[in-house]
């Protein structure tokens, strides 16, 4: 291993003997004396590889793996497994705390990415590490976000923890390319939520089955539909078009056994307020069912009578501009969602709105269930799929369905 990639982390204010300037202005010192590089390099690689298993579940967050060691032996490993769930460091620390090893003997944490220093959906990992009493931390990559880069390492170092940066050993380009897209300058300049488009299609790529199959509505099998409920519980909003509301009258809820702290907002794109006031969206929730506020995004100046009636039914309504003098501007929709705090959105809609999102490059990730159904009605997604370039693609089977997941190629966004 190149010695220069294994460095202790120090600040410019307190340069240590033999230190060198880091590219971000921090001072990095070569000192590998007290750690066994031979073991750390493969451990970081292994943690990174395992962490990628959960790439679709955590995106836009990065895939992160962590290990707690005692005298050179791994006591516990942890991974970031689900968006909104515990970070890798927290999971590893919790497992280590439950192990037989004396807490005082836990002497090293190895983590593929710089620990976070700010509170997000979960507490800051830096605080969890400090609380654990572990005094040495090895990190495989810096946070790519210039606003936070080095802050986690610095906070640990200031608290007296020895921090070693093994830059280049957990390359984000390989482990979490999606996380780099999420931090691309253009995206930071004009932020919009991470959009996961999920759809069920027949073998011919249609989103509507033949009339006589699945009540004319269901294409995917029970297992797939249960999995979608889980996904709903891990997003901030479910977005659909009024076409789906009119055709299917969905509830867009999360149901037992899936639970979530904050049920996702239910957002309907409805340019002319065609959503019926007696839709299931406005019906009381059943026991074991959770659902967020119903929000109708419409064209500013939509019919005032319908506006009032839908508000009385329980909808929150916001007027936006149109894109082409007709439909809502998706750019404005995206900005609105972001400003409302939506970071991860699930697009569960019919072919019209789905293709609008895809055409404008607003879909980041797809999950496509191809059911055991021939034929179907409406537009086929076959052409899009034939052309699609998906990064980190995963093909799997679930019951009788074929499931395809992937990140939409950056150049096609
Ligand atoms: N298989 C699946 O995964 C799946 C999922 C959901 C639905 N579906 C099926 O899809 C069918 C409904 O599909 P659909 O295509 O009619 O409805 P849709 O895509 O759900 O909704 C389309 C409507 O959204 C509104 N919209 C607002 N802004 C838009 C924009 N910028 N671009 C495009 N549309 C915009 C438009 O109506 P306004 O202009 O009036 O607002 C448009 O007619 C149903 O049969 C349903 O069962 C299948």
Tab-separated table of C-alpha atoms and ligand atoms in Angstrom:
chain	number	residue	atom	x	y	z
A	1	UNK	CA	0.000	0.000	0.000
A	2	UNK	CA	1.137	3.508	-0.737
A	3	UNK	CA	2.238	4.959	2.600
A	4	UNK	CA	1.112	8.439	1.612
A	5	UNK	CA	-2.508	7.273	1.564
A	6	UNK	CA	-2.411	6.326	5.231
A	7	UNK	CA	-2.386	9.498	7.235
A	8	UNK	CA	-3.268	10.865	10.611
A	9	UNK	CA	-5.642	13.751	10.501
A	10	UNK	CA	-4.682	17.086	12.049
A	11	UNK	CA	-5.890	20.642	11.581
A	12	UNK	CA	-3.899	23.507	10.037
A	13	UNK	CA	-3.946	25.157	13.448
A	14	UNK	CA	-2.048	22.295	14.992
A	15	UNK	CA	0.253	20.856	12.346
A	16	UNK	CA	2.227	17.879	13.553
A	17	UNK	CA	5.815	17.086	12.769
A	18	UNK	CA	6.140	15.621	9.269
A	19	UNK	CA	2.737	16.864	8.208
A	20	UNK	CA	1.738	17.658	4.638
A	21	UNK	CA	-0.971	19.879	3.211
A	22	UNK	CA	-4.186	18.060	2.211
A	23	UNK	CA	-6.069	19.083	-0.924
A	24	UNK	CA	-8.861	20.544	1.200
A	25	UNK	CA	-6.507	22.724	3.214
A	26	UNK	CA	-6.249	20.347	6.149
A	27	UNK	CA	-2.880	19.061	7.266
A	28	UNK	CA	-2.294	15.363	6.977
A	29	UNK	CA	0.522	13.567	8.701
A	30	UNK	CA	2.088	10.296	7.649
A	31	UNK	CA	1.968	7.964	10.574
A	32	UNK	CA	0.956	4.382	10.282
A	33	UNK	CA	2.971	3.166	13.224
A	34	UNK	CA	0.302	1.926	15.584
A	35	UNK	CA	-2.053	0.298	13.066
A	36	UNK	CA	-1.738	-2.785	10.934
A	37	UNK	CA	-2.228	-1.650	7.353
A	38	UNK	CA	-2.100	-5.206	6.069
A	39	UNK	CA	-5.343	-5.968	7.853
A	40	UNK	CA	-7.062	-2.626	7.432
A	41	UNK	CA	-6.889	-2.509	3.643
A	42	UNK	CA	-8.834	-5.752	3.044
A	43	UNK	CA	-11.185	-4.950	5.925
A	44	UNK	CA	-12.149	-1.632	4.344
A	45	UNK	CA	-12.607	-3.352	0.978
A	46	UNK	CA	-14.783	-6.048	2.524
A	47	UNK	CA	-16.919	-3.546	4.447
A	48	UNK	CA	-17.422	-1.522	1.272
A	49	UNK	CA	-18.436	-4.541	-0.778
A	50	UNK	CA	-20.929	-5.740	1.837
A	51	UNK	CA	-22.347	-2.244	2.245
A	52	UNK	CA	-23.286	-2.151	-1.464
A	53	UNK	CA	-25.882	-4.865	-0.814
A	54	UNK	CA	-28.188	-2.129	0.493
A	55	UNK	CA	-27.508	0.446	-2.230
A	56	UNK	CA	-31.110	0.684	-3.438
A	57	UNK	CA	-32.502	0.769	0.085
A	58	UNK	CA	-30.290	3.624	1.283
A	59	UNK	CA	-30.052	5.858	-1.797
A	60	UNK	CA	-29.539	8.779	-2.002
A	61	UNK	CA	-27.521	8.096	1.149
A	62	UNK	CA	-24.179	6.394	0.617
A	63	UNK	CA	-23.406	2.717	1.202
A	64	UNK	CA	-21.363	2.616	4.389
A	65	UNK	CA	-19.822	-0.210	6.376
A	66	UNK	CA	-18.156	-0.008	9.795
A	67	UNK	CA	-16.376	-2.378	12.133
A	68	UNK	CA	-15.451	-2.210	15.799
A	69	UNK	CA	-12.202	-3.948	16.691
A	70	UNK	CA	-10.485	-5.050	19.836
A	71	UNK	CA	-6.758	-5.764	19.736
A	72	UNK	CA	-6.796	-6.218	15.983
A	73	UNK	CA	-9.851	-8.511	15.903
A	74	UNK	CA	-13.238	-7.539	14.484
A	75	UNK	CA	-15.824	-7.654	17.258
A	76	UNK	CA	-18.811	-6.326	15.321
A	77	UNK	CA	-19.745	-5.000	11.907
A	78	UNK	CA	-22.498	-2.596	10.998
A	79	UNK	CA	-24.010	-1.269	7.786
A	80	UNK	CA	-26.310	1.474	6.693
A	81	UNK	CA	-29.169	-0.731	5.536
A	82	UNK	CA	-32.143	1.491	4.981
A	83	UNK	CA	-32.843	5.154	4.296
A	84	UNK	CA	-33.730	6.828	7.588
A	85	UNK	CA	-32.332	3.857	9.523
A	86	UNK	CA	-29.257	3.706	11.770
A	87	UNK	CA	-25.906	4.544	10.246
A	88	UNK	CA	-23.235	1.846	9.955
A	89	UNK	CA	-21.207	3.174	12.897
A	90	UNK	CA	-24.239	3.128	15.190
A	91	UNK	CA	-25.153	-0.431	14.232
A	92	UNK	CA	-21.569	-1.639	14.704
A	93	UNK	CA	-21.316	0.056	18.098
A	94	UNK	CA	-24.654	-1.377	19.241
A	95	UNK	CA	-23.574	-4.889	18.243
A	96	UNK	CA	-20.191	-4.446	19.904
A	97	UNK	CA	-21.907	-3.301	23.110
A	98	UNK	CA	-23.905	-6.544	23.122
A	99	UNK	CA	-20.815	-8.690	22.534
A	100	UNK	CA	-18.841	-10.526	25.221
A	101	UNK	CA	-15.934	-8.126	24.801
A	102	UNK	CA	-15.223	-5.710	27.645
A	103	UNK	CA	-16.207	-2.186	26.429
A	104	UNK	CA	-12.819	-0.880	27.620
A	105	UNK	CA	-11.091	-3.297	25.246
A	106	UNK	CA	-12.844	-1.869	22.164
A	107	UNK	CA	-9.974	0.137	20.742
A	108	UNK	CA	-10.626	0.873	17.073
A	109	UNK	CA	-13.409	1.751	14.672
A	110	UNK	CA	-12.932	1.286	10.927
A	111	UNK	CA	-15.476	2.970	8.696
A	112	UNK	CA	-15.614	3.340	4.927
A	113	UNK	CA	-16.801	6.966	4.967
A	114	UNK	CA	-16.149	9.933	7.216
A	115	UNK	CA	-18.655	9.804	10.122
A	116	UNK	CA	-21.353	12.461	10.023
A	117	UNK	CA	-21.068	15.334	12.437
A	118	UNK	CA	-24.539	16.797	11.983
A	119	UNK	CA	-27.868	15.364	13.046
A	120	UNK	CA	-29.956	14.120	10.125
A	121	UNK	CA	-32.746	11.590	10.373
A	122	UNK	CA	-30.581	9.858	12.973
A	123	UNK	CA	-28.150	11.293	15.538
A	124	UNK	CA	-24.624	12.311	14.540
A	125	UNK	CA	-22.255	9.335	14.344
A	126	UNK	CA	-19.409	11.408	15.751
A	127	UNK	CA	-21.330	11.671	19.024
A	128	UNK	CA	-22.011	7.930	19.069
A	129	UNK	CA	-18.305	7.183	18.588
A	130	UNK	CA	-17.279	9.618	21.320
A	131	UNK	CA	-19.839	8.127	23.678
A	132	UNK	CA	-18.467	4.637	23.027
A	133	UNK	CA	-15.057	5.606	24.382
A	134	UNK	CA	-13.212	4.295	21.302
A	135	UNK	CA	-10.110	6.426	20.866
A	136	UNK	CA	-8.934	5.483	17.361
A	137	UNK	CA	-10.843	5.718	14.109
A	138	UNK	CA	-9.765	4.740	10.593
A	139	UNK	CA	-11.747	6.237	7.727
A	140	UNK	CA	-11.678	5.129	4.073
A	141	UNK	CA	-13.021	8.278	2.381
A	142	UNK	CA	-13.880	11.890	3.095
A	143	UNK	CA	-17.428	13.212	2.877
A	144	UNK	CA	-17.779	14.506	-0.710
A	145	UNK	CA	-19.987	17.387	0.384
A	146	UNK	CA	-17.720	20.430	0.620
A	147	UNK	CA	-19.938	21.810	3.404
A	148	UNK	CA	-19.158	18.849	5.674
A	149	UNK	CA	-15.876	17.529	4.306
A	150	UNK	CA	-13.408	16.953	7.126
A	151	UNK	CA	-15.854	18.191	9.781
A	152	UNK	CA	-16.509	14.721	11.195
A	153	UNK	CA	-12.801	13.914	11.390
A	154	UNK	CA	-12.077	17.276	12.913
A	155	UNK	CA	-14.765	16.895	15.589
A	156	UNK	CA	-13.344	13.515	16.588
A	157	UNK	CA	-9.788	14.781	16.610
A	158	UNK	CA	-10.718	17.796	18.703
A	159	UNK	CA	-12.263	15.446	21.250
A	160	UNK	CA	-8.941	13.629	21.502
A	161	UNK	CA	-9.594	10.697	19.159
A	162	UNK	CA	-6.745	9.574	16.889
A	163	UNK	CA	-8.138	9.763	13.386
A	164	UNK	CA	-6.495	8.069	10.407
A	165	UNK	CA	-7.584	8.724	6.865
A	166	UNK	CA	-6.887	5.941	4.360
A	167	UNK	CA	-7.917	7.944	1.366
A	168	UNK	CA	-8.570	5.972	-1.787
A	169	UNK	CA	-9.406	2.761	0.068
A	170	UNK	CA	-13.191	3.151	-0.040
A	171	UNK	CA	-13.671	4.987	-3.288
A	172	UNK	CA	-17.116	6.494	-3.523
A	173	UNK	CA	-16.962	6.216	-7.323
A	174	UNK	CA	-17.086	2.452	-6.845
A	175	UNK	CA	-19.093	2.072	-3.648
A	176	UNK	CA	-21.724	4.770	-4.037
A	177	UNK	CA	-21.675	6.510	-7.423
A	178	UNK	CA	-25.288	7.521	-6.764
A	179	UNK	CA	-24.127	9.500	-3.711
A	180	UNK	CA	-21.735	11.478	-5.898
A	181	UNK	CA	-24.588	12.269	-8.317
A	182	UNK	CA	-26.611	13.447	-5.320
A	183	UNK	CA	-23.749	15.815	-4.472
A	184	UNK	CA	-23.073	16.998	-8.007
A	185	UNK	CA	-22.713	20.812	-8.075
A	186	UNK	CA	-25.733	21.247	-10.354
A	187	UNK	CA	-27.869	19.184	-8.011
A	188	UNK	CA	-26.704	21.123	-4.971
A	189	UNK	CA	-27.425	24.365	-6.798
A	190	UNK	CA	-30.952	23.336	-7.762
A	191	UNK	CA	-31.886	20.663	-5.255
A	192	UNK	CA	-34.708	18.243	-5.906
A	193	UNK	CA	-35.777	15.039	-4.179
A	194	UNK	CA	-34.346	11.634	-5.021
A	195	UNK	CA	-37.112	10.062	-7.109
A	196	UNK	CA	-37.653	6.311	-7.206
A	197	UNK	CA	-40.049	5.274	-9.953
A	198	UNK	CA	-41.716	1.998	-9.168
A	199	UNK	CA	-44.049	0.327	-11.549
A	200	UNK	CA	-45.534	-3.072	-12.287
A	201	UNK	CA	-45.702	-4.094	-15.903
A	202	UNK	CA	-46.937	-7.014	-17.955
A	203	UNK	CA	-44.531	-9.014	-20.087
A	204	UNK	CA	-45.182	-6.562	-22.898
A	205	UNK	CA	-44.309	-3.592	-20.659
A	206	UNK	CA	-47.837	-2.299	-20.083
A	207	UNK	CA	-48.894	-0.845	-16.739
A	208	UNK	CA	-52.497	-1.922	-17.103
A	209	UNK	CA	-53.320	-5.640	-17.310
A	210	UNK	CA	-56.022	-6.986	-19.607
A	211	UNK	CA	-59.482	-6.226	-18.157
A	212	UNK	CA	-60.044	-9.821	-17.041
A	213	UNK	CA	-56.831	-10.190	-15.038
A	214	UNK	CA	-56.105	-8.993	-11.494
A	215	UNK	CA	-59.386	-7.064	-11.276
A	216	UNK	CA	-58.029	-5.145	-14.275
A	217	UNK	CA	-55.592	-3.576	-11.795
A	218	UNK	CA	-53.055	-6.008	-10.325
A	219	UNK	CA	-50.087	-7.183	-12.337
A	220	UNK	CA	-47.578	-8.119	-9.663
A	221	UNK	CA	-47.838	-10.946	-7.143
A	222	UNK	CA	-48.628	-10.637	-3.406
A	223	UNK	CA	-44.948	-10.752	-2.406
A	224	UNK	CA	-44.153	-7.845	-4.695
A	225	UNK	CA	-47.036	-5.811	-3.367
A	226	UNK	CA	-45.855	-6.423	0.216
A	227	UNK	CA	-42.399	-5.254	-0.779
A	228	UNK	CA	-43.876	-2.056	-2.194
A	229	UNK	CA	-45.559	-1.389	1.147
A	230	UNK	CA	-42.125	-1.552	2.765
A	231	UNK	CA	-40.743	0.869	0.232
A	232	UNK	CA	-43.606	3.259	0.945
A	233	UNK	CA	-42.604	3.222	4.598
A	234	UNK	CA	-39.111	4.411	3.637
A	235	UNK	CA	-39.924	7.512	1.626
A	236	UNK	CA	-40.986	11.014	2.558
A	237	UNK	CA	-43.694	11.223	-0.113
A	238	UNK	CA	-45.617	9.090	-2.588
A	239	UNK	CA	-46.310	10.976	-5.794
A	240	UNK	CA	-49.011	10.031	-8.280
A	241	UNK	CA	-51.070	11.523	-11.106
A	242	UNK	CA	-54.772	12.237	-11.087
A	243	UNK	CA	-55.175	9.569	-13.817
A	244	UNK	CA	-54.300	6.888	-11.259
A	245	UNK	CA	-56.605	8.404	-8.651
A	246	UNK	CA	-59.492	8.369	-11.126
A	247	UNK	CA	-58.766	4.843	-12.383
A	248	UNK	CA	-57.737	3.021	-9.208
A	249	UNK	CA	-58.928	5.146	-6.287
A	250	UNK	CA	-55.821	4.200	-4.235
A	251	UNK	CA	-55.259	4.922	-0.532
A	252	UNK	CA	-51.450	5.267	-0.885
A	253	UNK	CA	-51.024	4.143	2.697
A	254	UNK	CA	-48.583	2.032	4.672
A	255	UNK	CA	-50.110	-0.977	6.370
A	256	UNK	CA	-49.203	-3.573	8.983
A	257	UNK	CA	-46.746	-5.270	9.234
A	258	UNK	CA	-44.858	-2.255	7.874
A	259	UNK	CA	-44.467	0.593	10.309
A	260	UNK	CA	-42.870	3.987	9.902
A	261	UNK	CA	-42.247	6.931	12.203
A	262	UNK	CA	-43.625	9.448	9.789
A	263	UNK	CA	-45.961	8.167	7.088
A	264	UNK	CA	-45.243	9.532	3.608
A	265	UNK	CA	-47.115	12.527	2.249
A	266	UNK	CA	-49.612	11.560	-0.471
A	267	UNK	CA	-49.078	13.948	-3.334
A	268	UNK	CA	-51.393	14.016	-6.362
A	269	UNK	CA	-50.496	16.014	-9.458
A	270	UNK	CA	-53.864	17.262	-10.532
A	271	UNK	CA	-53.735	20.311	-12.821
A	272	UNK	CA	-57.532	20.860	-12.869
A	273	UNK	CA	-58.620	19.456	-9.509
A	274	UNK	CA	-60.330	16.405	-10.963
A	275	UNK	CA	-59.702	14.350	-7.810
A	276	UNK	CA	-63.135	13.239	-6.522
A	277	UNK	CA	-64.031	14.512	-3.051
A	278	UNK	CA	-65.142	11.029	-2.065
A	279	UNK	CA	-61.811	9.411	-3.018
A	280	UNK	CA	-60.373	6.736	-0.738
A	281	UNK	CA	-57.543	9.190	-0.100
A	282	UNK	CA	-59.867	11.153	2.156
A	283	UNK	CA	-61.420	8.170	3.931
A	284	UNK	CA	-60.566	7.435	7.588
A	285	UNK	CA	-57.629	5.094	8.041
A	286	UNK	CA	-58.185	1.487	9.024
A	287	UNK	CA	-56.553	-0.051	12.066
A	288	UNK	CA	-52.883	-0.743	11.357
A	289	UNK	CA	-52.839	1.723	8.479
A	290	UNK	CA	-50.766	4.897	8.362
A	291	UNK	CA	-50.767	7.633	5.754
A	292	UNK	CA	-49.542	11.186	5.410
A	293	UNK	CA	-51.358	14.367	4.484
A	294	UNK	CA	-53.087	14.381	1.079
A	295	UNK	CA	-51.617	17.184	-1.006
A	296	UNK	CA	-53.013	18.211	-4.349
A	297	UNK	CA	-50.636	20.165	-6.556
A	298	UNK	CA	-52.703	22.035	-9.084
A	299	UNK	CA	-52.495	24.941	-11.478
A	300	UNK	CA	-52.737	28.303	-9.731
A	301	UNK	CA	-56.221	29.679	-10.365
A	302	UNK	CA	-57.905	26.249	-10.595
A	303	UNK	CA	-61.662	26.185	-10.045
A	304	UNK	CA	-62.364	27.882	-6.699
A	305	UNK	CA	-65.457	25.796	-5.924
A	306	UNK	CA	-63.584	22.507	-6.369
A	307	UNK	CA	-60.671	23.929	-4.381
A	308	UNK	CA	-62.945	24.633	-1.408
A	309	UNK	CA	-64.743	21.290	-1.661
A	310	UNK	CA	-61.482	19.342	-1.757
A	311	UNK	CA	-60.049	21.318	1.148
A	312	UNK	CA	-63.207	20.519	3.100
A	313	UNK	CA	-62.627	16.846	2.268
A	314	UNK	CA	-59.174	17.066	3.880
A	315	UNK	CA	-56.801	18.000	1.046
A	316	UNK	CA	-54.070	20.562	1.292
A	317	UNK	CA	-53.891	22.318	-2.076
A	318	UNK	CA	-51.094	24.327	-3.655
A	319	UNK	CA	-51.223	26.233	-6.920
A	320	UNK	CA	-48.175	26.052	-9.211
A	321	UNK	CA	-47.356	27.157	-12.747
A	322	UNK	CA	-47.874	25.071	-15.854
A	323	UNK	CA	-45.076	23.802	-18.012
A	324	UNK	CA	-46.706	23.963	-21.408
A	325	UNK	CA	-49.850	25.922	-20.656
A	326	UNK	CA	-51.494	22.612	-19.801
A	327	UNK	CA	-49.920	20.246	-17.278
A	328	UNK	CA	-48.170	21.279	-14.088
A	329	UNK	CA	-44.506	22.189	-14.345
A	330	UNK	CA	-42.596	19.209	-12.970
A	331	UNK	CA	-39.642	21.474	-12.224
A	332	UNK	CA	-41.903	23.458	-9.899
A	333	UNK	CA	-43.329	20.268	-8.440
A	334	UNK	CA	-39.809	19.073	-7.629
A	335	UNK	CA	-38.870	22.376	-6.017
A	336	UNK	CA	-42.095	22.408	-4.054
A	337	UNK	CA	-41.459	18.906	-2.735
A	338	UNK	CA	-37.905	19.815	-1.754
A	339	UNK	CA	-39.027	22.919	0.091
A	340	UNK	CA	-41.599	20.803	1.905
A	341	UNK	CA	-38.746	18.632	3.229
A	342	UNK	CA	-39.130	15.700	0.837
A	343	UNK	CA	-35.749	14.098	0.158
A	344	UNK	CA	-36.783	10.653	-1.051
A	345	UNK	CA	-39.948	10.332	-3.091
A	346	UNK	CA	-41.693	7.323	-4.567
A	347	UNK	CA	-43.351	7.835	-7.938
A	348	UNK	CA	-46.245	5.373	-8.170
A	349	UNK	CA	-48.178	6.464	-11.167
A	350	UNK	CA	-49.567	5.607	-14.584
A	351	UNK	CA	-47.699	5.790	-17.880
A	352	UNK	CA	-48.554	9.453	-18.627
A	353	UNK	CA	-46.910	11.015	-15.589
A	354	UNK	CA	-44.215	8.330	-15.410
A	355	UNK	CA	-43.060	9.160	-18.935
A	356	UNK	CA	-43.161	12.902	-18.168
A	357	UNK	CA	-40.800	12.353	-15.217
A	358	UNK	CA	-38.529	10.061	-17.227
A	359	UNK	CA	-38.422	12.401	-20.235
A	360	UNK	CA	-37.359	15.317	-18.062
A	361	UNK	CA	-34.653	13.296	-16.345
A	362	UNK	CA	-36.270	13.526	-12.911
A	363	UNK	CA	-36.098	9.809	-12.101
A	364	UNK	CA	-32.999	8.709	-10.192
A	365	UNK	CA	-33.782	5.094	-9.474
A	366	UNK	CA	-36.224	2.487	-10.766
A	367	UNK	CA	-37.824	-0.613	-9.349
A	368	UNK	CA	-39.763	-2.508	-11.996
A	369	UNK	CA	-41.889	-5.568	-11.329
A	370	UNK	CA	-42.643	-7.638	-14.415
A	371	UNK	CA	-45.601	-9.844	-13.571
A	372	UNK	CA	-46.692	-13.170	-14.931
A	373	UNK	CA	-49.217	-11.521	-17.231
A	374	UNK	CA	-49.383	-11.457	-21.024
A	375	UNK	CA	-50.766	-8.554	-23.012
A	376	UNK	CA	-52.211	-5.475	-21.349
A	377	UNK	CA	-53.597	-2.037	-22.018
A	378	UNK	CA	-52.046	1.346	-22.664
A	379	UNK	CA	-48.540	2.566	-23.430
A	380	UNK	CA	-45.721	0.041	-23.103
A	381	UNK	CA	-42.537	0.894	-21.222
A	382	UNK	CA	-40.714	-1.530	-23.519
A	383	UNK	CA	-39.125	1.196	-25.634
A	384	UNK	CA	-37.815	3.089	-22.609
A	385	UNK	CA	-36.425	-0.121	-21.152
A	386	UNK	CA	-34.772	-1.188	-24.382
A	387	UNK	CA	-32.933	2.142	-24.414
A	388	UNK	CA	-32.384	2.497	-20.675
A	389	UNK	CA	-28.924	2.614	-19.275
A	390	UNK	CA	-29.014	1.606	-15.622
A	391	UNK	CA	-26.057	1.839	-13.264
A	392	UNK	CA	-25.499	-0.847	-10.608
A	393	UNK	CA	-28.349	-2.848	-12.106
A	394	UNK	CA	-29.779	-5.762	-10.136
A	395	UNK	CA	-32.097	-8.422	-11.555
A	396	UNK	CA	-33.857	-10.676	-9.094
A	397	UNK	CA	-36.940	-12.827	-8.742
A	398	UNK	CA	-39.739	-12.417	-6.249
A	399	UNK	CA	-42.538	-14.998	-6.283
A	400	UNK	CA	-43.536	-15.281	-9.916
A	401	UNK	CA	-42.343	-11.742	-10.730
A	402	UNK	CA	-39.052	-10.568	-12.183
A	403	UNK	CA	-37.729	-7.457	-10.443
A	404	UNK	CA	-35.292	-5.025	-11.978
A	405	UNK	CA	-33.614	-2.286	-9.957
A	406	UNK	CA	-31.043	0.266	-10.991
A	407	UNK	CA	-29.943	3.876	-10.889
A	408	UNK	CA	-30.825	5.831	-14.004
A	409	UNK	CA	-27.612	6.770	-15.777
A	410	UNK	CA	-26.516	10.284	-14.853
A	411	UNK	CA	-26.332	11.289	-18.516
A	412	UNK	CA	-29.960	10.398	-18.994
A	413	UNK	CA	-31.244	12.457	-16.067
B	1	LIG	N1	-48.799	-0.787	-13.054
B	1	LIG	C1	-48.498	0.222	-12.279
B	1	LIG	O1	-47.454	0.241	-11.644
B	1	LIG	C2	-49.451	1.363	-12.216
B	1	LIG	C3	-49.273	2.366	-11.249
B	1	LIG	C4	-50.163	3.418	-11.212
B	1	LIG	C5	-51.194	3.446	-12.130
B	1	LIG	N2	-51.330	2.456	-13.036
B	1	LIG	C6	-52.409	2.472	-14.037
B	1	LIG	O2	-52.216	3.591	-14.866
B	1	LIG	C7	-53.502	4.024	-15.328
B	1	LIG	C8	-53.550	5.529	-15.194
B	1	LIG	O3	-52.536	6.068	-15.971
B	1	LIG	P1	-52.562	7.527	-16.546
B	1	LIG	O4	-51.406	7.637	-17.442
B	1	LIG	O5	-53.929	7.790	-17.076
B	1	LIG	O6	-52.481	8.414	-15.257
B	1	LIG	P2	-51.290	9.048	-14.394
B	1	LIG	O7	-50.031	8.969	-15.116
B	1	LIG	O8	-51.378	8.477	-13.038
B	1	LIG	O9	-51.782	10.541	-14.316
B	1	LIG	C9	-51.715	11.314	-15.460
B	1	LIG	C10	-52.266	12.681	-15.193
B	1	LIG	O10	-51.381	13.421	-14.354
B	1	LIG	C11	-51.664	14.796	-14.565
B	1	LIG	N3	-50.448	15.589	-14.677
B	1	LIG	C12	-50.196	16.707	-13.974
B	1	LIG	N4	-49.020	17.221	-14.334
B	1	LIG	C13	-48.516	16.437	-15.298
B	1	LIG	C14	-47.335	16.487	-16.081
B	1	LIG	N5	-46.450	17.450	-15.959
B	1	LIG	N6	-47.142	15.503	-17.002
B	1	LIG	C15	-48.038	14.520	-17.175
B	1	LIG	N7	-49.181	14.435	-16.453
B	1	LIG	C16	-49.425	15.381	-15.511
B	1	LIG	C17	-52.402	14.895	-15.896
B	1	LIG	O11	-53.750	15.251	-15.648
B	1	LIG	P3	-54.127	16.791	-15.400
B	1	LIG	O12	-53.389	17.575	-16.442
B	1	LIG	O13	-55.563	16.842	-15.508
B	1	LIG	O14	-53.617	17.091	-14.055
B	1	LIG	C18	-52.369	13.486	-16.446
B	1	LIG	O15	-53.508	13.132	-17.199
B	1	LIG	C19	-54.533	3.307	-14.512
B	1	LIG	O16	-55.127	2.323	-15.286
B	1	LIG	C20	-53.759	2.668	-13.395
B	1	LIG	O17	-54.307	1.438	-13.012
B	1	LIG	C21	-50.492	1.419	-13.095
